Coordinates of C-alpha atoms and ligand atoms in Angstrom, one line a residue:
Chain T
M1 CA 0.0 -0.1 0.2
A2 CA 1.4 3.3 -0.9
E3 CA 2.4 5.4 1.8
V4 CA -0.1 8.2 2.5
K5 CA 1.6 11.6 3.0
L6 CA 0.6 14.7 5.1
A7 CA 2.3 18.2 5.0
V8 CA 1.6 20.9 7.5
Y9 CA 2.9 24.6 6.8
G10 CA 2.6 27.5 9.1
A11 CA 2.5 31.0 6.7
G12 CA 2.1 34.2 8.5
G13 CA 0.6 33.6 12.1
C14 CA 1.6 32.8 15.5
S15 CA 2.2 28.9 15.1
G16 CA -0.7 28.4 17.4
C17 CA -2.9 26.4 15.1
E18 CA -0.1 24.0 14.2
L19 CA 0.5 23.6 18.0
T20 CA -3.3 23.1 18.5
L21 CA -2.7 19.6 16.3
L22 CA -0.7 18.3 19.3
E23 CA -3.3 19.4 21.8
D24 CA -5.5 16.8 21.1
P25 CA -2.8 13.9 21.6
L26 CA -4.8 11.0 20.7
G27 CA -6.3 12.7 17.7
F28 CA -2.9 13.4 16.5
L29 CA -1.8 9.7 17.2
D30 CA -4.8 8.7 14.8
I31 CA -3.3 10.8 12.5
T32 CA 0.1 9.5 12.5
A33 CA -1.3 6.0 12.4
V34 CA -2.5 6.5 8.9
A35 CA -0.2 9.2 7.5
R36 CA 3.2 10.2 7.7
V37 CA 4.5 13.9 8.2
V38 CA 6.6 14.5 5.2
F39 CA 7.0 18.5 5.6
W40 CA 6.5 20.5 8.7
P41 CA 8.7 23.2 9.1
L42 CA 8.0 23.8 12.9
L43 CA 8.6 20.1 14.0
V44 CA 9.7 17.7 11.6
N45 CA 11.3 18.8 8.4
D46 CA 11.8 22.4 6.9
R47 CA 13.8 21.6 3.6
L48 CA 11.3 23.2 0.8
A49 CA 13.4 21.1 -1.9
D50 CA 11.8 17.7 -0.2
L51 CA 8.1 19.2 -0.9
A52 CA 9.0 20.8 -4.3
E53 CA 10.7 17.2 -5.3
L54 CA 7.4 15.3 -4.7
P55 CA 5.2 14.3 -7.5
D56 CA 1.9 16.2 -7.9
G57 CA -0.7 15.2 -6.1
S58 CA 1.4 12.8 -4.0
L59 CA 0.6 14.4 -0.6
A60 CA -2.8 13.2 0.5
V61 CA -3.4 16.4 2.5
A62 CA -1.9 19.9 2.9
V63 CA -2.4 21.8 6.0
V64 CA -1.9 25.2 5.5
C65 CA -2.0 27.7 8.5
G66 CA -1.6 31.3 8.8
G67 CA -2.3 34.1 6.1
L68 CA 0.0 35.1 3.1
R69 CA 2.4 37.7 4.2
T70 CA 5.7 37.1 2.2
D71 CA 6.7 36.0 -1.2
Q72 CA 7.7 32.4 0.7
D73 CA 4.4 31.9 1.9
L74 CA 2.9 32.1 -1.5
K75 CA 5.5 30.0 -2.9
V76 CA 4.9 27.3 -0.5
V77 CA 1.1 27.3 -0.4
E78 CA 1.1 27.3 -4.2
L79 CA 3.5 23.9 -3.7
C80 CA 1.2 22.7 -1.1
R81 CA -1.8 23.2 -3.6
R82 CA 0.0 21.5 -6.4
K83 CA 1.2 18.4 -4.2
G84 CA -1.6 18.1 -2.1
R85 CA -5.0 16.3 -3.3
R86 CA -6.6 18.0 -0.7
L87 CA -5.8 21.3 1.1
L88 CA -7.2 22.2 4.2
A89 CA -7.1 25.9 5.5
V90 CA -6.7 26.0 9.0
G91 CA -7.2 28.9 11.6
S92 CA -8.7 32.5 11.4
C93 CA -5.6 33.8 9.7
A94 CA -5.7 31.2 6.7
L95 CA -9.3 31.9 6.4
W96 CA -9.6 35.8 7.0
G97 CA -5.9 37.3 7.6
G98 CA -6.4 37.2 11.3
V99 CA -4.9 39.4 13.6
P100 CA -1.6 39.9 11.7
A101 CA -4.0 41.3 8.8
L102 CA -4.7 44.4 10.8
V103 CA -1.3 45.6 9.8
D104 CA -3.4 46.6 6.6
L105 CA -5.8 49.1 8.2
P106 CA -4.9 52.5 7.1
P107 CA -2.2 54.0 7.0
G108 CA -0.8 50.7 6.4
F109 CA 2.7 49.2 7.1
N110 CA 5.6 51.7 7.1
G111 CA 8.2 49.9 8.7
P112 CA 11.6 48.9 7.3
L113 CA 11.3 46.2 4.9
A114 CA 13.0 43.0 5.0
A115 CA 16.0 42.3 3.2
E116 CA 17.7 39.4 2.0
P117 CA 17.8 36.8 3.0
L118 CA 14.4 37.3 4.4
P119 CA 11.6 36.9 2.1
A120 CA 10.0 40.1 0.7
L121 CA 6.4 41.3 2.1
L122 CA 3.6 41.0 -0.2
P123 CA 1.5 44.2 -0.8
R124 CA -1.0 43.2 1.6
V125 CA -2.2 39.9 3.8
L126 CA -3.9 37.6 1.8
P127 CA -6.0 34.6 2.9
V128 CA -5.3 31.1 1.6
A129 CA -8.6 31.1 -0.6
Q130 CA -7.8 34.0 -2.3
V131 CA -4.6 32.5 -4.0
V132 CA -5.5 28.9 -4.5
P133 CA -8.7 26.6 -4.2
V134 CA -9.3 25.5 -0.7
D135 CA -11.1 22.0 -0.1
G136 CA -11.9 22.3 3.5
E137 CA -11.7 24.7 6.2
V138 CA -11.3 24.7 10.1
P139 CA -12.0 28.2 12.1
G140 CA -10.6 29.5 15.2
C141 CA -7.8 31.5 16.6
P142 CA -6.7 28.7 17.5
P143 CA -9.3 25.7 16.3
V144 CA -10.8 23.7 19.0
P145 CA -8.2 21.0 19.1
G146 CA -10.6 17.9 18.7
Q147 CA -12.3 19.8 15.9
L148 CA -8.9 20.0 14.3
T149 CA -7.7 16.6 14.4
R150 CA -11.1 15.3 13.3
Q151 CA -11.2 17.5 10.4
V152 CA -7.7 16.4 9.3
L153 CA -8.6 12.7 9.7
A154 CA -11.8 13.3 7.7
M155 CA -9.7 14.9 4.8
L156 CA -7.4 12.0 4.8
E157 CA -10.1 9.8 4.6
L158 CA -11.7 12.1 1.7
A159 CA -8.2 12.2 -0.1
D160 CA -8.4 9.3 -2.9
Q161 CA -11.8 10.4 -3.9
P162 CA -12.3 12.6 -6.7
P163 CA -12.8 16.2 -5.9
T164 CA -16.2 17.5 -5.4
G165 CA -15.1 21.2 -5.4
E166 CA -17.0 21.7 -2.4
R167 CA -15.6 23.2 0.8
V168 CA -15.9 21.1 3.7
L169 CA -16.6 22.7 7.0
G170 CA -15.3 21.2 10.1
L171 CA -17.7 21.2 12.8
T172 CA -19.9 18.7 12.7
D173 CA -19.6 17.6 16.2
Q174 CA -21.6 20.4 17.9
P175 CA -25.1 19.3 19.3
S176 CA -26.6 22.9 20.3
A177 CA -24.9 25.3 17.4
G178 CA -25.6 24.1 14.2
E179 CA -22.8 25.4 11.4
T180 CA -25.1 28.3 11.1
A181 CA -25.9 29.3 14.9
V182 CA -24.0 32.2 16.4
V183 CA -21.7 31.8 19.6
C184 CA -24.7 33.7 21.4
A185 CA -26.8 30.1 21.0
D186 CA -24.5 28.2 23.0
C187 CA -23.8 31.2 25.6
Q188 CA -24.8 30.9 29.4
R189 CA -25.2 34.4 29.9
R190 CA -28.5 36.1 29.6
R191 CA -29.4 39.4 28.1
E192 CA -31.5 41.8 30.4
G193 CA -31.6 45.4 29.1
G194 CA -30.3 47.9 26.3
L195 CA -27.2 49.1 26.4
T196 CA -26.4 52.8 27.4
K197 CA -22.8 53.0 27.5
W198 CA -19.7 51.3 26.2
R199 CA -16.8 50.4 28.3
R200 CA -13.5 48.9 28.0
F201 CA -12.9 45.6 29.7
P202 CA -10.5 46.9 32.5
E203 CA -13.2 49.4 33.6
V204 CA -15.7 46.7 34.6
A205 CA -16.2 44.3 37.2
V206 CA -17.4 41.6 35.1
A207 CA -20.9 40.0 36.4
T208 CA -21.1 36.2 35.9
G209 CA -24.2 35.3 34.2
K210 CA -25.1 38.5 32.6
C211 CA -24.5 39.2 28.8
F212 CA -21.5 41.4 28.2
L213 CA -23.3 43.6 25.9
D214 CA -25.8 44.6 28.9
Q215 CA -22.4 45.5 30.9
G216 CA -21.4 47.7 28.0
L217 CA -18.5 45.6 26.7
V218 CA -18.4 44.7 23.2
C219 CA -19.1 40.9 22.4
S220 CA -18.7 39.5 18.9
G221 CA -20.7 36.6 19.7
P222 CA -23.9 37.8 17.9
A223 CA -22.2 38.1 14.6
T224 CA -19.9 35.2 15.2
R225 CA -20.4 31.6 14.0
G226 CA -21.1 29.1 16.8
G227 CA -19.0 25.9 17.3
C228 CA -16.6 26.6 19.8
G229 CA -19.3 25.9 22.5
A230 CA -19.0 29.8 23.5
R231 CA -15.5 28.9 25.1
C232 CA -14.6 32.6 25.9
P233 CA -18.0 34.0 27.3
G234 CA -18.0 30.7 29.6
A235 CA -14.3 31.5 30.8
G236 CA -15.5 35.2 31.8
V237 CA -14.2 37.1 28.6
P238 CA -16.4 38.5 25.8
C239 CA -16.1 36.6 22.5
R240 CA -13.6 38.3 20.1
G241 CA -14.9 36.8 17.0
C242 CA -12.4 34.2 16.1
Y243 CA -14.8 31.7 14.3
G244 CA -15.4 34.4 11.7
P245 CA -18.5 35.1 10.1
V246 CA -21.6 32.5 9.8
P247 CA -21.5 30.8 6.5
G248 CA -23.3 32.9 3.8
V249 CA -22.6 36.0 5.3
G250 CA -19.8 38.2 3.3
D251 CA -18.4 40.8 5.9
H252 CA -18.2 40.0 9.4
G253 CA -17.6 43.4 10.4
A254 CA -20.6 44.7 8.9
R255 CA -22.7 42.2 10.5
L256 CA -21.4 42.7 13.7
L257 CA -21.7 46.4 13.2
S258 CA -25.7 45.7 12.7
G259 CA -25.7 43.6 15.8
L260 CA -24.0 46.2 18.2
A261 CA -25.9 48.8 16.9
A262 CA -29.1 47.0 17.5
V263 CA -28.4 47.0 21.0
L264 CA -27.4 50.4 21.5
E265 CA -30.3 52.6 22.9
P266 CA -31.1 55.2 20.6
D267 CA -29.4 58.5 21.5
G268 CA -30.4 61.1 19.2
G269 CA -27.9 63.6 19.6
E270 CA -24.4 63.6 17.6
E271 CA -22.5 62.9 21.1
G272 CA -24.0 59.5 21.5
E273 CA -22.4 56.7 23.1
G274 CA -21.7 55.1 19.7
H275 CA -19.3 57.8 19.1
R276 CA -17.1 56.8 21.9
A277 CA -16.1 53.5 20.0
V278 CA -12.3 53.2 20.4
D279 CA -10.6 51.5 17.1
L280 CA -14.0 50.3 15.6
A281 CA -12.4 48.8 12.6
G282 CA -10.0 46.8 14.6
T283 CA -12.8 45.6 16.6
L284 CA -15.1 44.9 13.9
Y285 CA -12.6 43.2 11.7
R286 CA -10.4 41.7 14.4
Y287 CA -9.8 38.4 12.6
T288 CA -11.4 39.1 9.0
L289 CA -9.7 42.2 7.5
A290 CA -8.2 40.5 4.8
A291 CA -11.4 39.1 3.6
S292 CA -13.5 42.2 4.3
L293 CA -15.2 44.6 1.9
V294 CA -13.6 47.5 3.6
L295 CA -10.1 46.8 1.9
P296 CA -9.8 46.9 -1.7
A297 CA -10.7 43.7 -3.1
A298 CA -7.4 41.3 -4.0
K299 CA -6.6 41.0 -7.7
P300 CA -7.6 37.9 -8.8
R301 CA -4.3 35.9 -9.8
Chain A
M1 CA -15.9 60.5 -10.6
G2 CA -17.7 57.3 -9.9
R3 CA -21.3 56.9 -9.4
I4 CA -23.4 57.8 -6.4
V5 CA -25.5 54.9 -5.3
G6 CA -28.6 55.9 -3.7
F7 CA -30.4 53.8 -1.7
F8 CA -34.1 55.2 -1.3
C9 CA -36.7 54.1 0.8
R10 CA -39.8 53.7 -1.2
W11 CA -41.9 55.8 0.8
C12 CA -40.2 58.9 1.1
G13 CA -36.9 59.3 -0.4
Y14 CA -38.1 57.4 -4.0
T15 CA -41.2 59.3 -4.0
A16 CA -39.4 62.8 -3.4
A17 CA -37.0 61.8 -6.5
D18 CA -40.0 61.2 -8.6
L19 CA -41.5 64.4 -7.4
A20 CA -38.2 66.0 -8.3
G21 CA -38.6 64.8 -12.0
V22 CA -41.9 66.1 -12.3
A23 CA -40.8 69.3 -10.8
R24 CA -37.8 69.5 -13.1
R25 CA -35.4 70.0 -10.5
P26 CA -32.4 67.8 -12.0
L27 CA -30.8 65.2 -10.0
P28 CA -27.0 64.7 -10.8
V29 CA -26.5 62.4 -13.3
E30 CA -24.0 60.5 -11.1
L31 CA -26.7 59.2 -8.9
V32 CA -28.0 55.8 -9.3
V33 CA -31.0 54.8 -7.4
V34 CA -32.2 51.7 -5.8
R35 CA -35.6 51.5 -4.4
V36 CA -35.6 49.5 -1.2
P37 CA -38.7 49.1 1.1
C38 CA -37.3 50.7 4.2
T39 CA -34.0 52.0 5.3
G40 CA -34.3 49.4 7.8
R41 CA -33.6 46.8 5.4
V42 CA -30.1 48.4 4.0
D43 CA -27.4 46.2 5.6
P44 CA -24.1 48.1 6.0
E45 CA -22.8 45.3 3.9
L46 CA -24.5 46.5 0.9
V47 CA -23.0 49.8 1.5
L48 CA -19.6 48.5 1.9
E49 CA -20.0 46.3 -1.2
A50 CA -20.9 49.6 -3.2
L51 CA -18.1 51.4 -2.1
Q52 CA -15.4 48.6 -2.8
Q53 CA -17.0 48.2 -6.1
G54 CA -16.3 51.7 -7.1
A55 CA -19.1 53.9 -6.3
A56 CA -17.7 57.2 -5.1
G57 CA -20.2 57.5 -2.5
V58 CA -23.6 56.2 -1.1
L59 CA -26.6 58.0 0.0
V60 CA -29.3 56.4 1.8
V61 CA -32.4 58.2 2.6
G62 CA -35.5 57.4 4.8
C63 CA -38.4 58.9 6.4
R64 CA -38.4 61.2 9.2
R65 CA -38.4 59.9 12.8
G66 CA -41.7 58.9 13.9
D67 CA -42.7 58.7 10.0
C68 CA -41.3 55.3 9.1
H69 CA -43.7 52.9 7.6
Y70 CA -42.4 49.9 9.5
V71 CA -42.3 52.1 12.8
S72 CA -38.5 51.8 13.8
G73 CA -36.8 50.8 10.2
N74 CA -35.4 54.4 10.2
L75 CA -34.2 54.6 14.1
E76 CA -32.4 51.2 13.5
A77 CA -30.7 52.6 10.5
E78 CA -29.8 55.8 12.1
K79 CA -27.8 53.9 15.0
R80 CA -26.3 51.7 12.3
F81 CA -25.3 54.2 10.1
K82 CA -23.6 56.1 12.6
L83 CA -21.5 53.6 13.6
L84 CA -20.9 53.1 10.1
R85 CA -19.7 56.5 9.4
L86 CA -17.1 56.1 12.5
L87 CA -15.8 53.0 11.0
L88 CA -15.5 55.0 7.4
C89 CA -13.7 57.9 8.9
Q90 CA -11.3 55.5 10.7
L91 CA -10.4 54.0 7.3
G92 CA -10.0 57.6 5.8
M93 CA -13.2 57.4 3.6
E94 CA -15.3 60.0 5.2
G95 CA -17.6 61.8 3.1
R96 CA -18.5 58.8 1.2
F97 CA -21.5 57.9 2.9
Q98 CA -24.7 59.9 3.8
L99 CA -28.0 59.0 5.6
Q100 CA -30.9 61.6 5.2
L101 CA -34.3 61.5 6.7
I102 CA -36.9 63.5 4.7
S103 CA -40.6 63.5 3.9
P104 CA -41.9 62.7 0.5
S105 CA -42.4 66.6 0.0
E106 CA -39.2 67.6 0.6
V107 CA -37.8 67.7 -2.6
E108 CA -35.6 70.1 -2.2
R109 CA -33.6 69.0 0.7
L110 CA -33.4 65.7 -1.4
V111 CA -32.0 67.5 -4.4
E112 CA -29.8 69.4 -2.5
A113 CA -28.1 66.6 -0.4
A114 CA -27.7 64.9 -3.5
W115 CA -25.6 67.7 -5.2
Q116 CA -24.0 68.8 -2.2
M117 CA -22.8 65.3 -1.9
V118 CA -21.6 65.2 -5.5
F119 CA -19.5 68.5 -5.1
Q120 CA -17.8 67.3 -2.1
L121 CA -16.7 64.5 -3.8
R122 CA -15.6 66.0 -6.8
Q123 CA -13.7 68.4 -5.0
G124 CA -11.2 65.7 -3.2
M125 CA -12.1 62.2 -3.4
P126 CA -11.2 61.2 0.1
G127 CA -10.0 57.8 0.6
R128 CA -9.5 55.0 -2.1
G129 CA -11.7 55.2 -5.0
Ligands
LIG1 S1 -23.4 38.8 23.2 FE1 -21.5 37.5 24.3 S2 -22.1 37.5 26.6 FE2 -24.1 38.0 25.1 S3 -25.1 36.1 24.6 FE3 -23.8 36.6 23.2 S4 -21.9 35.5 23.2 FE4 -23.0 35.6 25.3
LIG2 S1 -16.0 32.6 22.0 FE1 -15.6 33.9 20.3 S2 -13.4 34.3 20.3 FE2 -13.7 32.8 21.8 S3 -13.1 30.8 20.7 FE3 -15.4 31.1 20.1 S4 -15.6 32.4 18.3 FE4 -13.4 32.3 19.2
LIG3 S1 -40.3 53.2 5.6 FE1 -39.1 54.7 5.2 S2 -37.5 54.6 6.5 FE2 -38.7 52.8 7.1

């Protein structure tokens, strides 16, 4: 039987998603029982030549974490696409740019440019799907460990079937929140009243059991796809939106903006509380700026 | 200059635009009007999409407070678009979005708002276009 090969690459991100593979040790053992990891710069093998030498389509699955930030990211991801029968994009950065993409908020990045031997920066951070077709995705910053390993296993199983062209979403284990429910559906906190004043997290002694919005804290739950089990509100901090938009919603930030506006008390005057919002763009698009409508559309390649 | 996309509520803005035609008060050629049932129906995503696809500006026109046919569509729109304006400001695109609440007979106000937006945007296209 031919060897089943797996590659993992971390582009522009923090390596958290890659390490999340190991956070479900049993799941990871299941993966290594059926596949051999032939390329994974973080842990196993960082020789790009090894990847390049493989015949096209000889990897069962290529896992890409991180958004595309440099020339090299672009090159490796294109290689992954060519060598892999299935390409799995993992984590908020790979799917929508993630936090690193906030560098593209105006005025943009003005720091010193990388010089040889560092790879050159791309003009902007790009989600993987804007460069190559993606077969499956796992959202999260980082994803829930079990969801990630299960999705890799599912992809490995699919790898020998002809591609369907359909993108596989990886959250089928959630009993309460379906694929299209929002984080609030899983949240145990209760809404009571309207919101009259935005506050910042350090200003508030957070009450348990009460919705963050009622306490004046921005929570991304109403606009964010469920599936994580509302782990942040459960742990005492507002949802930051890492599972991205509900499938079918184009712009995560616009949806969250509507959600927040809906709970604001109408205030009439221009000095209303809505105007006290600090860094609205960074808050609305914390994980999804690179895939948003507020940046010019990336040129089709 | 690119187009200005107008999302006009059928009960007020759209009627006013109609009346403007009857009264021979020309609206700018740049203005492309989309009739909507109520401003409460205008998702901010639509506005952002219009801007991303090259519209110079977006003008949303709805009923005056208390006059919305669906009671509170315009109030919801007001809250929403206040935040949207803030967002666009931060992104260097101020001036490219406006919300006007008028009554169907306020033809002058509509015509003025539209022309003013055109003049402002012609002067210095703020942000990317
Ligand atoms: S807004 Fe946040 S705190 Fe409130 S119910 Fe939704 S997820 Fe829970
Ligand atoms: S609660 Fe929100 S930020 Fe936290 S893991 Fe879930 S989607 Fe991500
Ligand atoms: S009906 Fe005109 S704004 Fe609602």
